[in-house]
């Protein structure tokens, strides 16, 4: 156990996964990850080619080329950088290239903000990448190791983004258990690609498909996501057996079994919610938590089962689909459609780095209790809105 | 064996396809080719068919040089000590416009990649729109000639000079009218370590408006009028030029529909004079005249 910065922990996890090619472009608050990796390369602590590209678009494109040429690849970015990658994210998934990325969560301009929310990764929801959200630095780094195993699984072959909240997790110092190389090697075998760019066996990558074939390619990605639903759980279990740490499979639960009110959220806010739950439980309020670990593939059945006994759910979104509501709220409601009569409240909060306190959580629970009593539900609202500056 | 198989879907007389034949004859089989979106990609890879007998990857329109960078470092990372060459073959739009950022990055980082632009002087795949490589006064679908316009109102971007400004070891231009010249330059380029840039003029019968049996002839006229000069630059210095017995630019312009308005519209003469001045300047700067 070592007290280290979250970014350093992630870089360490990347190191033990032995990627052949790393390519990234600096952007706050992802910088400490790529600076640490650069130092490792400079010191010979990692035997990777580090490509210092001129943009995030080229960073992901280098990974695309390198992955197609048969190597394990890594990149990291956030916010504007992730948005700049957008087009290439679809391409990487469609070409079935198992690239792994740390997607540091940060808000998007305008107004410019370097602070945390989750608008950036939510906006890449439909690119075909598997999205896993981490609660703390240990999980963000352990999940990198799991991510390669998920991505490279033969009947998945999809890229994975491991999402971690900017600053809150990237810049925090916490005790982290590091990895023995031997154990990681046993857990994560060498990348053994099916298709490789090689003159000895010439293959065409990135052909175009006409209307008689395009749908089937898309369907195969969807099928791979279904495989991933099972495999993410299996690999989380294997990881627990090997390393003794577990963060849930697709979701995790906290004091949820007998809870009347369930809070659903992703990322670092989970810690605050757990603390608030302990205090509310002490006051006799039966409240629990569903942590969404896999945002894509979306754990529809798992959420349905977990919500079955609850009377109300509260969904937290550090993002908003403008003109509608928080994306997680929409997804959760659609998962429950026709299966549950639960009262559902959605909250938009924590945008652009605004703090989420235990009191914020308690206030939302109070609102849910009130709504159940009165039958009046405001479906989606902004939390802690400063009306005086509007 | 032809490394770009017959039966691809290029138009009759496609200059780009001719260029690819010349390029691959020079490289042989031991290459990995990266191409952007564009005519070449579309004519050669309608799934499940592919005309490529060498490994080939297309990712997007603007990231060819970055993908190639990835391929090159991957082979290094895997410890491959073979002679496999990584080359890009991309259209002018994918090279000089939308892809110039990734091209510049690749050149500046010093990757061992040969980037070859087949220059048909417009976005052909999407229906003949103007690119930064479209020559002055050419009519395209987004720079049409009209009552108050002579077509494209900007000169052709000098991309070889931009490439050379990166301090790379080898830059060259060529034309499909001279397959032996292409072969020689491609062989030379791939033998040099580091980034190389070649720009090959590839007339397009469909986009430029000439009969499909005249591709080579039109290509030769571009060179002989000094509108597409052929030269080599090694480490920033011009080391060879193709000398010509120069012809007036009209001979090149009049055989193409994209310049037809210059011969019909009032004021066309003055425009042709300006084009002649460009050719004269090229000839003078490079010493093209025999
Ligand atoms: C980001 C993006 N913008 C636009 C397009 C549409 N597009 C596809 S090919 C092309 C033109 C290609 O022109 P060029 O590179 O000169 O190749 P050519 O077709 O002329 O051989 C365009 C504009 C695209 N595929 N991607
Ligand atoms: Mg073109």
XYZ file of C-alpha atoms and ligand atoms in Angstrom:
707
model
C 0.000 0.000 0.000
C 1.391 3.361 -1.041
C -0.057 6.844 -0.731
C 0.100 8.114 -4.293
C -1.739 10.435 -6.634
C -4.639 8.960 -8.599
C -2.970 9.785 -11.905
C 0.194 8.056 -10.792
C -1.796 4.978 -9.814
C -3.374 4.869 -13.260
C 0.006 5.233 -14.954
C 1.360 2.398 -12.794
C -1.557 0.204 -13.827
C -0.908 1.026 -17.469
C 2.746 0.144 -17.003
C 2.032 -3.331 -15.687
C -0.327 -3.968 -18.614
C 2.703 -3.499 -20.904
C 1.146 -1.579 -23.767
C 3.374 -1.440 -26.851
C 2.188 1.962 -27.987
C 1.018 4.970 -25.981
C -0.140 8.123 -27.707
C -1.700 11.115 -26.031
C -2.053 14.864 -26.099
C -1.933 16.906 -22.898
C -5.080 18.422 -21.425
C -5.927 19.347 -17.850
C -6.610 17.335 -15.675
C -5.332 14.318 -17.621
C -1.759 15.656 -17.739
C -0.342 13.892 -14.694
C -1.183 10.512 -16.201
C 0.650 11.121 -19.463
C 3.528 12.948 -17.809
C 4.056 10.007 -15.498
C 3.968 7.587 -18.417
C 6.425 9.782 -20.323
C 8.814 9.640 -17.383
C 8.464 5.864 -17.222
C 9.341 5.673 -20.914
C 12.275 8.044 -20.382
C 13.534 5.887 -17.532
C 13.076 2.646 -19.421
C 10.585 1.522 -16.776
C 8.130 0.729 -19.546
C 9.063 -0.590 -22.948
C 6.479 1.312 -24.976
C 6.668 3.609 -27.968
C 5.283 6.943 -26.760
C 4.021 9.053 -29.675
C 3.800 12.756 -28.862
C 1.131 13.756 -31.323
C -0.139 17.154 -32.390
C -3.751 16.593 -31.310
C -6.096 14.176 -29.575
C -7.480 13.308 -32.968
C -4.068 12.033 -33.952
C -3.572 10.358 -30.555
C -6.541 8.096 -31.087
C -5.605 7.668 -34.761
C -2.113 6.485 -33.807
C -3.787 3.964 -31.497
C -6.028 2.853 -34.351
C -3.052 2.239 -36.653
C -0.979 0.620 -33.925
C -3.815 -1.616 -32.781
C -4.519 -2.742 -36.347
C -0.814 -3.539 -36.639
C -1.188 -5.931 -33.715
C -0.136 -4.001 -30.617
C -1.690 -3.202 -27.255
C -2.355 0.526 -27.111
C -3.257 3.169 -24.551
C -4.367 6.771 -24.596
C -5.842 9.190 -22.079
C -7.789 12.374 -22.510
C -10.690 14.443 -21.212
C -13.339 16.987 -22.172
C -12.370 18.980 -25.297
C -9.853 16.313 -26.192
C -12.403 13.547 -26.002
C -14.825 15.627 -28.045
C -12.118 16.142 -30.656
C -11.715 12.354 -30.854
C -15.412 11.815 -31.420
C -15.337 10.755 -35.064
C -12.415 8.401 -34.517
C -14.089 6.771 -31.496
C -16.813 5.376 -33.749
C -14.129 4.245 -36.149
C -12.099 2.392 -33.509
C -15.176 0.564 -32.254
C -16.455 -0.236 -35.740
C -13.051 -1.635 -36.673
C -13.173 -3.711 -33.476
C -9.868 -2.430 -32.122
C -9.393 -3.147 -28.403
C -7.847 0.188 -27.451
C -7.990 1.158 -23.786
C -8.297 4.764 -22.708
C -8.554 6.610 -19.451
C -11.297 9.152 -19.964
C -10.827 11.728 -17.256
C -14.191 13.369 -16.666
C -14.366 17.108 -17.179
C -16.987 19.603 -18.320
C -17.182 21.028 -21.849
C -16.869 24.602 -23.075
C -18.628 27.112 -23.254
C -18.158 28.500 -20.730
C -14.683 27.088 -20.435
C -14.251 25.017 -17.308
C -11.462 22.660 -16.404
C -13.410 21.128 -13.533
C -15.252 17.900 -13.200
C -18.555 16.723 -14.484
C -19.380 13.818 -16.800
C -20.719 15.572 -19.863
C -17.691 14.553 -21.901
C -18.009 10.767 -21.637
C -21.796 10.820 -21.644
C -21.579 12.586 -24.997
C -19.555 9.619 -26.342
C -22.160 7.145 -25.176
C -23.154 5.942 -28.629
C -19.688 5.502 -30.134
C -19.528 1.759 -29.454
C -16.965 2.027 -26.647
C -17.463 0.129 -23.449
C -17.654 2.685 -20.628
C -16.691 1.787 -17.087
C -16.890 4.342 -14.276
C -14.590 4.296 -11.278
C -15.316 5.391 -7.735
C -11.785 5.953 -6.484
C -8.164 5.903 -7.627
C -7.717 2.255 -6.781
C -10.709 1.305 -8.882
C -9.677 3.589 -11.752
C -6.335 1.843 -11.932
C -7.508 -1.716 -11.209
C -10.131 -1.248 -13.907
C -7.435 -0.520 -16.504
C -6.132 -4.045 -15.981
C -9.632 -5.455 -16.267
C -10.331 -3.247 -19.276
C -7.603 -4.803 -21.419
C -8.906 -8.241 -20.615
C -12.449 -7.233 -21.529
C -11.435 -5.359 -24.691
C -9.205 -8.133 -26.028
C -11.646 -10.957 -25.331
C -12.131 -12.602 -28.722
C -15.894 -12.306 -28.912
C -15.869 -8.714 -27.626
C -13.006 -6.890 -29.370
C -14.243 -3.437 -28.501
C -12.385 -0.428 -27.125
C -12.905 0.456 -23.482
C -12.872 3.831 -21.747
C -12.257 3.808 -18.043
C -13.854 6.977 -16.717
C -12.514 8.758 -13.650
C -13.557 12.131 -12.285
C -11.077 14.890 -13.036
C -9.189 16.365 -10.054
C -11.389 14.517 -7.559
C -9.674 11.262 -8.539
C -6.793 12.273 -10.800
C -5.222 14.650 -8.297
C -6.168 13.049 -5.004
C -3.537 11.279 -2.914
C -4.824 8.079 -1.447
C -3.473 4.743 -0.350
C -3.305 2.474 -3.379
C -2.335 -1.146 -3.542
C 0.045 -1.644 -6.474
C 0.429 -4.788 -8.582
C 2.945 -7.534 -8.828
C 3.987 -7.863 -12.449
C 3.863 -11.666 -12.268
C 0.278 -11.606 -11.066
C -0.770 -9.177 -13.775
C 0.938 -11.282 -16.418
C -0.998 -14.303 -15.213
C -4.273 -12.384 -15.193
C -3.777 -10.576 -18.486
C -2.219 -12.703 -21.232
C -0.345 -11.069 -24.091
C -2.446 -9.430 -26.768
C -3.123 -12.057 -29.408
C -4.983 -10.274 -32.208
C -7.059 -12.127 -34.780
C -6.456 -9.763 -37.683
C -3.203 -7.902 -38.225
C -1.766 -5.664 -40.933
C 0.967 -7.899 -42.259
C 2.429 -8.256 -45.750
C 2.723 -12.005 -45.200
C -1.040 -12.223 -44.980
C -2.465 -9.138 -46.660
C -5.817 -8.017 -45.297
C -8.013 -5.030 -45.966
C -9.069 -2.972 -42.929
C -11.773 -0.334 -43.114
C -13.666 -1.284 -46.258
C -17.009 0.361 -46.840
C -20.316 -1.458 -46.526
C -23.354 -0.777 -48.658
C -26.938 -0.899 -47.338
C -27.053 -4.666 -47.769
C -24.307 -5.102 -45.145
C -23.972 -2.032 -42.917
C -26.733 -3.084 -40.507
C -25.079 -6.449 -39.867
C -21.795 -4.781 -38.915
C -23.651 -2.605 -36.436
C -25.540 -5.601 -35.121
C -22.289 -7.428 -34.458
C -21.090 -4.551 -32.266
C -24.354 -4.726 -30.354
C -23.862 -8.479 -29.922
C -20.336 -7.894 -28.626
C -21.803 -5.487 -26.067
C -24.091 -8.292 -24.902
C -21.088 -10.581 -24.477
C -19.374 -7.772 -22.580
C -22.267 -7.625 -20.112
C -21.418 -11.102 -18.967
C -17.674 -10.813 -19.323
C -17.356 -7.592 -17.297
C -18.918 -9.473 -14.372
C -16.731 -12.565 -14.856
C -13.566 -10.515 -15.107
C -14.447 -8.483 -12.005
C -14.831 -11.785 -10.154
C -11.575 -13.161 -11.517
C -9.876 -9.954 -10.473
C -11.245 -10.341 -6.956
C -9.950 -13.902 -6.775
C -6.525 -12.838 -8.001
C -6.048 -9.442 -6.334
C -8.621 -9.423 -3.535
C -10.411 -6.265 -4.631
C -13.930 -5.949 -6.016
C -16.001 -2.955 -7.106
C -19.063 -4.676 -8.471
C -19.605 -6.157 -11.892
C -21.932 -4.055 -14.001
C -23.280 -2.386 -10.854
C -22.510 -2.491 -7.188
C -24.891 -2.171 -4.272
C -24.547 -0.536 -0.876
C -27.171 -1.123 1.838
C -29.592 -1.639 -1.000
C -31.325 -4.905 -0.097
C -33.955 -3.461 2.266
C -33.845 0.115 0.976
C -37.109 1.897 0.174
C -35.242 4.700 -1.528
C -32.367 3.910 -3.865
C -29.804 6.367 -5.138
C -28.247 5.639 -8.546
C -25.016 7.360 -9.544
C -21.602 6.915 -11.172
C -18.065 7.941 -10.328
C -16.441 9.577 -7.344
C -19.679 10.880 -5.838
C -20.349 7.298 -4.744
C -18.097 7.813 -1.693
C -20.072 10.848 -0.521
C -23.326 9.021 -1.083
C -22.195 6.064 1.029
C -21.315 8.385 3.904
C -24.660 10.170 3.617
C -26.451 6.813 3.538
C -24.736 5.707 6.751
C -25.904 8.875 8.490
C -29.448 8.618 7.154
C -29.609 4.954 8.111
C -28.598 5.952 11.637
C -31.601 8.286 11.586
C -33.812 5.387 10.543
C -34.245 6.288 6.859
C -34.113 3.115 4.735
C -31.963 4.332 1.890
C -29.410 2.518 -0.259
C -27.192 2.882 -3.309
C -26.826 1.388 -6.768
C -23.486 2.292 -8.203
C -23.480 2.126 -11.981
C -20.103 0.770 -12.950
C -20.829 -0.110 -16.588
C -22.608 2.689 -18.368
C -22.180 0.932 -21.725
C -23.167 -1.829 -22.056
C -26.061 -0.623 -19.904
C -27.049 -3.160 -17.230
C -30.786 -3.136 -17.887
C -31.677 -6.452 -16.231
C -29.371 -5.965 -13.276
C -30.902 -2.562 -12.550
C -34.430 -3.942 -12.885
C -33.710 -6.662 -10.359
C -31.939 -4.337 -7.969
C -34.738 -1.765 -8.038
C -37.549 -4.329 -7.679
C -38.047 -3.847 -3.932
C -37.712 -0.053 -3.825
C -40.455 2.558 -3.633
C -38.461 5.504 -4.949
C -35.294 6.004 -6.945
C -33.085 9.057 -7.156
C -30.825 9.325 -10.196
C -27.826 11.659 -10.127
C -26.506 13.106 -13.373
C -23.341 15.169 -13.716
C -24.478 15.859 -17.261
C -27.536 16.969 -19.132
C -28.962 16.236 -22.529
C -30.026 19.808 -23.198
C -33.722 20.125 -23.821
C -34.398 16.920 -21.933
C -32.784 15.664 -18.730
C -29.796 13.781 -17.348
C -28.732 10.875 -19.527
C -28.500 8.294 -16.762
C -32.003 9.245 -15.593
C -33.378 8.620 -19.092
C -31.581 5.293 -19.348
C -32.693 4.080 -15.930
C -36.327 5.000 -16.550
C -36.312 3.261 -19.883
C -34.821 0.148 -18.258
C -37.695 0.133 -15.774
C -40.441 0.886 -18.264
C -43.386 -1.429 -17.776
C -41.545 -3.337 -15.041
C -41.742 -1.026 -12.068
C -44.098 1.541 -10.620
C -41.319 3.151 -8.644
C -41.329 6.918 -8.084
C -38.394 8.337 -10.033
C -36.601 11.617 -9.440
C -33.701 12.882 -11.498
C -31.223 15.518 -10.393
C -28.671 17.489 -12.385
C -25.746 18.398 -10.158
C -22.028 18.701 -9.816
C -21.634 20.505 -13.147
C -18.339 22.223 -13.879
C -16.855 21.139 -10.565
C -19.654 22.235 -8.222
C -19.280 20.356 -4.951
C -21.715 17.625 -4.008
C -21.980 17.365 -0.228
C -23.613 14.846 2.044
C -26.260 17.486 2.733
C -27.001 17.696 -1.002
C -27.643 13.961 -0.989
C -29.813 14.147 2.118
C -31.879 16.970 0.621
C -32.568 14.876 -2.454
C -33.669 11.951 -0.335
C -35.963 14.281 1.619
C -37.466 15.384 -1.665
C -38.039 11.772 -2.679
C -39.777 11.001 0.622
C -41.920 14.112 0.199
C -42.795 13.163 -3.382
C -43.874 9.673 -2.312
C -46.141 11.172 0.320
C -47.654 13.924 -1.803
C -47.661 12.024 -5.086
C -46.237 15.175 -6.694
C -43.042 14.483 -8.574
C -40.837 16.994 -10.307
C -39.115 14.602 -12.647
C -35.855 16.402 -13.283
C -34.358 19.416 -11.596
C -31.094 21.261 -11.088
C -29.690 20.957 -7.589
C -28.247 23.921 -5.671
C -29.099 26.345 -8.440
C -27.894 29.856 -7.548
C -30.961 31.814 -8.541
C -29.277 35.101 -7.521
C -26.777 34.945 -10.404
C -29.274 34.065 -13.127
C 0.722 -10.047 -60.141
C -0.904 -6.644 -60.064
C -0.958 -5.475 -56.465
C -4.016 -3.343 -57.165
C -6.181 -5.967 -58.790
C -8.100 -5.283 -61.965
C -11.829 -5.023 -61.454
C -11.736 -2.097 -59.072
C -14.509 0.404 -59.622
C -12.514 3.363 -60.857
C -13.775 5.350 -63.836
C -12.230 4.492 -67.187
C -8.978 6.422 -67.433
C -8.706 7.013 -63.668
C -5.378 8.721 -63.027
C -5.284 7.691 -59.384
C -5.494 3.995 -60.255
C -2.649 4.425 -62.738
C -0.594 6.096 -60.018
C -1.225 3.243 -57.590
C -0.057 0.709 -60.189
C 3.176 2.642 -60.656
C 3.658 3.023 -56.890
C 3.068 -0.624 -56.006
C 5.192 -1.875 -58.907
C 8.011 0.056 -57.285
C 7.398 -0.982 -53.683
C 6.603 -4.618 -54.304
C 4.617 -6.674 -51.808
C 6.446 -5.800 -48.652
C 4.388 -2.725 -47.771
C 1.529 -1.683 -45.571
C -0.651 0.962 -47.214
C -2.748 3.539 -45.373
C -5.365 5.538 -47.273
C -7.875 8.202 -46.347
C -11.503 8.336 -47.384
C -11.771 9.361 -51.025
C -12.083 7.977 -54.534
C -9.242 5.492 -54.183
C -10.742 3.991 -51.036
C -14.222 3.822 -52.500
C -13.228 2.282 -55.822
C -11.025 -0.370 -54.238
C -12.807 -1.687 -51.127
C -16.546 -2.315 -51.392
C -16.951 -5.001 -48.696
C -16.567 -7.971 -49.120
C -14.353 -7.175 -52.105
C -10.940 -5.588 -52.042
C -8.603 -4.754 -54.891
C -5.609 -4.618 -52.541
C -3.151 -7.493 -52.700
C -1.097 -5.806 -49.966
C -2.195 -5.040 -46.394
C -4.241 -1.881 -46.453
C -6.072 0.211 -43.884
C -8.517 3.059 -44.166
C -9.676 4.772 -41.017
C -11.001 8.266 -41.696
C -10.569 11.215 -44.048
C -8.178 13.372 -42.023
C -6.022 10.983 -39.996
C -4.058 8.969 -42.577
C -0.614 10.146 -41.524
C -1.432 9.554 -37.849
C -2.716 6.041 -38.516
C 0.456 5.369 -40.508
C 2.500 6.707 -37.579
C 0.732 4.163 -35.392
C 1.415 1.330 -37.806
C 5.067 2.279 -38.034
C 5.681 2.530 -34.279
C 3.711 -0.660 -33.703
C 6.068 -2.613 -35.931
C 9.004 -1.080 -34.118
C 7.456 -1.886 -30.734
C 6.970 -5.494 -31.797
C 10.649 -5.627 -32.646
C 10.026 -6.329 -36.327
C 13.368 -5.951 -38.030
C 12.029 -6.726 -41.497
C 12.073 -4.431 -44.478
C 8.337 -3.740 -44.533
C 7.645 -0.163 -45.602
C 4.719 1.892 -44.418
C 3.304 4.138 -47.114
C 0.284 6.399 -47.371
C -1.582 6.917 -50.617
C -4.103 9.712 -50.239
C -6.017 12.241 -52.289
C -5.244 15.941 -52.324
C -8.192 16.812 -50.086
C -7.212 14.248 -47.474
C -3.630 15.460 -47.691
C -3.348 19.193 -48.251
C -6.583 20.276 -46.540
C -8.307 18.263 -43.844
C -5.359 15.935 -43.212
C -2.570 18.490 -43.154
C -2.465 18.607 -39.363
C -1.824 14.905 -39.044
C 0.550 15.002 -42.033
C 2.559 17.798 -40.418
C 2.684 15.872 -37.151
C 3.916 12.723 -38.854
C 6.600 14.611 -40.809
C 7.736 16.575 -37.785
C 7.989 13.499 -35.564
C 10.225 11.832 -38.101
C 8.310 8.609 -38.719
C 9.713 6.225 -41.276
C 6.710 6.665 -43.561
C 6.430 7.578 -47.229
C 3.405 9.775 -47.768
C 2.208 9.865 -51.369
C -0.490 12.311 -52.370
C -2.303 11.517 -55.595
C -3.284 14.972 -56.696
C -6.411 15.129 -58.835
C -6.910 18.721 -57.772
C -10.357 18.519 -56.174
C -12.618 16.480 -53.908
C -13.630 14.003 -56.582
C -15.313 11.388 -54.436
C -17.956 13.810 -53.238
C -18.585 15.284 -56.672
C -15.702 17.503 -57.800
C -15.601 20.210 -55.143
C -12.709 22.624 -54.796
C -9.741 21.708 -52.606
C -6.677 23.696 -51.611
C -4.920 21.884 -54.432
C -7.349 23.038 -57.120
C -5.542 25.302 -59.585
C -6.430 28.906 -60.271
C -9.525 29.394 -62.443
C -10.555 25.737 -62.473
C -14.312 25.336 -62.330
C -15.473 22.858 -59.713
C -18.915 22.290 -58.258
C -18.151 24.620 -55.350
C -16.056 27.052 -57.364
C -18.116 27.142 -60.531
C -17.554 29.676 -63.251
C -20.459 32.089 -63.382
C -21.522 35.511 -64.522
C -19.079 37.165 -62.160
C -16.643 34.328 -61.569
C -13.858 32.557 -63.430
C -13.976 29.604 -61.060
C -11.465 28.947 -58.307
C -10.089 32.325 -57.265
C -7.005 31.101 -55.395
C -3.751 29.587 -56.609
C -2.866 25.957 -55.937
C -1.381 25.380 -52.503
C 2.322 24.539 -52.609
C 2.198 21.453 -50.435
C 5.601 20.028 -51.394
C 7.138 23.262 -50.066
C 5.155 22.890 -46.843
C 6.385 19.307 -46.511
C 9.959 20.369 -47.227
C 9.719 23.082 -44.560
C 9.590 20.261 -41.998
C 13.220 19.566 -42.794
C 12.485 16.061 -44.056
C 15.058 14.188 -46.146
C 13.069 13.708 -49.324
C 10.297 15.534 -51.197
C 9.410 14.909 -54.818
C 6.730 15.524 -57.392
C 5.859 13.322 -60.312
C 3.098 12.580 -62.781
C 1.320 9.492 -64.051
C 2.497 10.566 -67.496
C 5.953 9.369 -66.442
C 5.592 5.959 -64.768
C 9.332 5.334 -64.776
C 9.821 8.622 -62.928
C 7.278 7.562 -60.302
C 8.949 4.175 -59.956
C 12.372 5.680 -59.518
C 11.211 8.200 -56.924
C 9.141 5.744 -54.926
C 12.085 3.329 -54.794
C 14.364 6.129 -53.714
C 11.900 7.393 -51.107
C 11.272 4.093 -49.403
C 14.995 3.393 -49.212
C 15.537 6.572 -47.184
C 14.856 6.349 -43.436
C 12.494 8.954 -42.054
C 9.523 10.836 -43.429
C 9.192 11.334 -47.192
C 6.588 13.238 -49.177
C 5.655 12.650 -52.810
C 2.958 14.410 -54.785
C 1.852 12.728 -57.990
C -0.306 14.549 -60.505
C -3.241 12.298 -61.433
C -5.600 13.773 -64.030
C -9.247 12.833 -63.546
C -11.320 12.497 -66.718
C -14.599 12.734 -64.828
C -13.691 15.734 -62.724
C -11.661 17.698 -65.239
C -13.770 16.944 -68.286
C -11.690 15.145 -70.899
C -12.050 11.826 -72.721
C -10.964 8.820 -70.692
C -8.335 7.832 -73.260
C -6.453 11.112 -72.785
C -5.402 10.851 -69.104
C -1.710 10.394 -69.876
C -1.736 13.093 -72.526
C -3.370 15.608 -70.184
C -0.903 14.693 -67.468
C 1.996 15.261 -69.849
C 0.622 18.650 -70.908
C 0.458 19.790 -67.278
C 4.144 19.041 -66.968
C 5.117 20.435 -70.361
C 3.365 23.744 -69.703
C 5.139 24.060 -66.313
C 1.827 24.090 -64.462
C 2.822 20.905 -62.643
C 6.600 20.978 -62.406
C 8.449 17.779 -61.634
C 11.374 17.942 -59.265
C 13.109 16.400 -56.266
C 14.220 18.012 -53.033
C 16.740 16.312 -50.814
C 17.319 17.743 -47.359
C 15.643 20.966 -48.407
C 17.552 21.522 -51.655
C 16.278 21.000 -55.182
C 18.401 18.178 -56.547
C 16.688 17.436 -59.846
C 14.075 18.922 -62.146
C 12.443 17.492 -65.212
C 13.502 19.826 -68.026
C 10.855 20.616 -70.614
C 10.429 22.084 -74.063
C 7.794 24.411 -72.793
C 4.337 24.689 -74.364
C 1.905 27.566 -73.873
C -0.649 26.943 -71.116
C -3.585 27.132 -73.565
C -2.602 23.727 -74.886
C -3.264 22.243 -71.459
C -6.271 24.374 -70.565
C -8.214 23.954 -73.795
C -8.479 20.167 -73.544
C -10.348 20.300 -70.229
C -13.944 21.239 -69.501
C -12.983 22.745 -66.133
C -11.211 25.575 -67.978
C -13.694 25.869 -70.889
C -15.125 29.141 -69.564
C -11.741 30.822 -70.070
C -12.181 30.409 -73.806
C -15.796 31.563 -73.901
C -16.160 34.340 -71.398
C -15.166 37.903 -71.884
C -11.999 38.533 -69.913
C -10.874 34.926 -70.347
C -7.768 36.032 -72.236
C -6.564 38.073 -69.304
C -7.109 35.099 -67.007
C -5.148 32.805 -69.299
C -2.374 35.374 -69.214
C -2.302 35.167 -65.432
C -2.066 31.378 -65.625
C 0.762 31.725 -68.136
C 2.527 34.000 -65.638
C 2.281 31.290 -62.992
C 3.792 28.796 -65.429
C 6.565 31.267 -66.313
C 7.310 31.798 -62.634
C 7.469 28.034 -62.037
C 9.815 27.606 -64.990
C 12.042 30.391 -63.812
C 12.129 29.362 -60.166
C 12.968 25.741 -60.934
C 14.911 26.246 -64.161
C 12.559 24.005 -66.115
C 13.284 25.256 -69.619
C 15.635 23.163 -71.709
C -14.605 14.611 -41.835
C -15.088 14.378 -43.197
N -15.508 15.425 -43.940
C -15.959 15.215 -45.188
C -16.011 13.970 -45.718
C -16.567 13.770 -47.095
N -15.561 13.385 -48.056
C -15.256 12.099 -48.313
S -14.111 11.907 -49.492
C -14.028 13.586 -49.727
C -13.183 14.171 -50.778
C -11.944 13.430 -51.049
O -11.126 14.243 -51.824
P -9.623 13.873 -52.061
O -8.948 13.648 -50.782
O -9.047 14.905 -52.942
O -9.711 12.455 -52.786
P -10.417 12.139 -54.193
O -11.788 11.666 -53.910
O -10.388 13.377 -55.000
O -9.595 11.045 -54.795
C -14.869 14.256 -48.850
C -15.034 15.712 -48.830
C -15.578 12.904 -44.901
N -15.583 11.634 -45.312
N -15.114 13.138 -43.677
Mg -8.801 14.833 -54.965
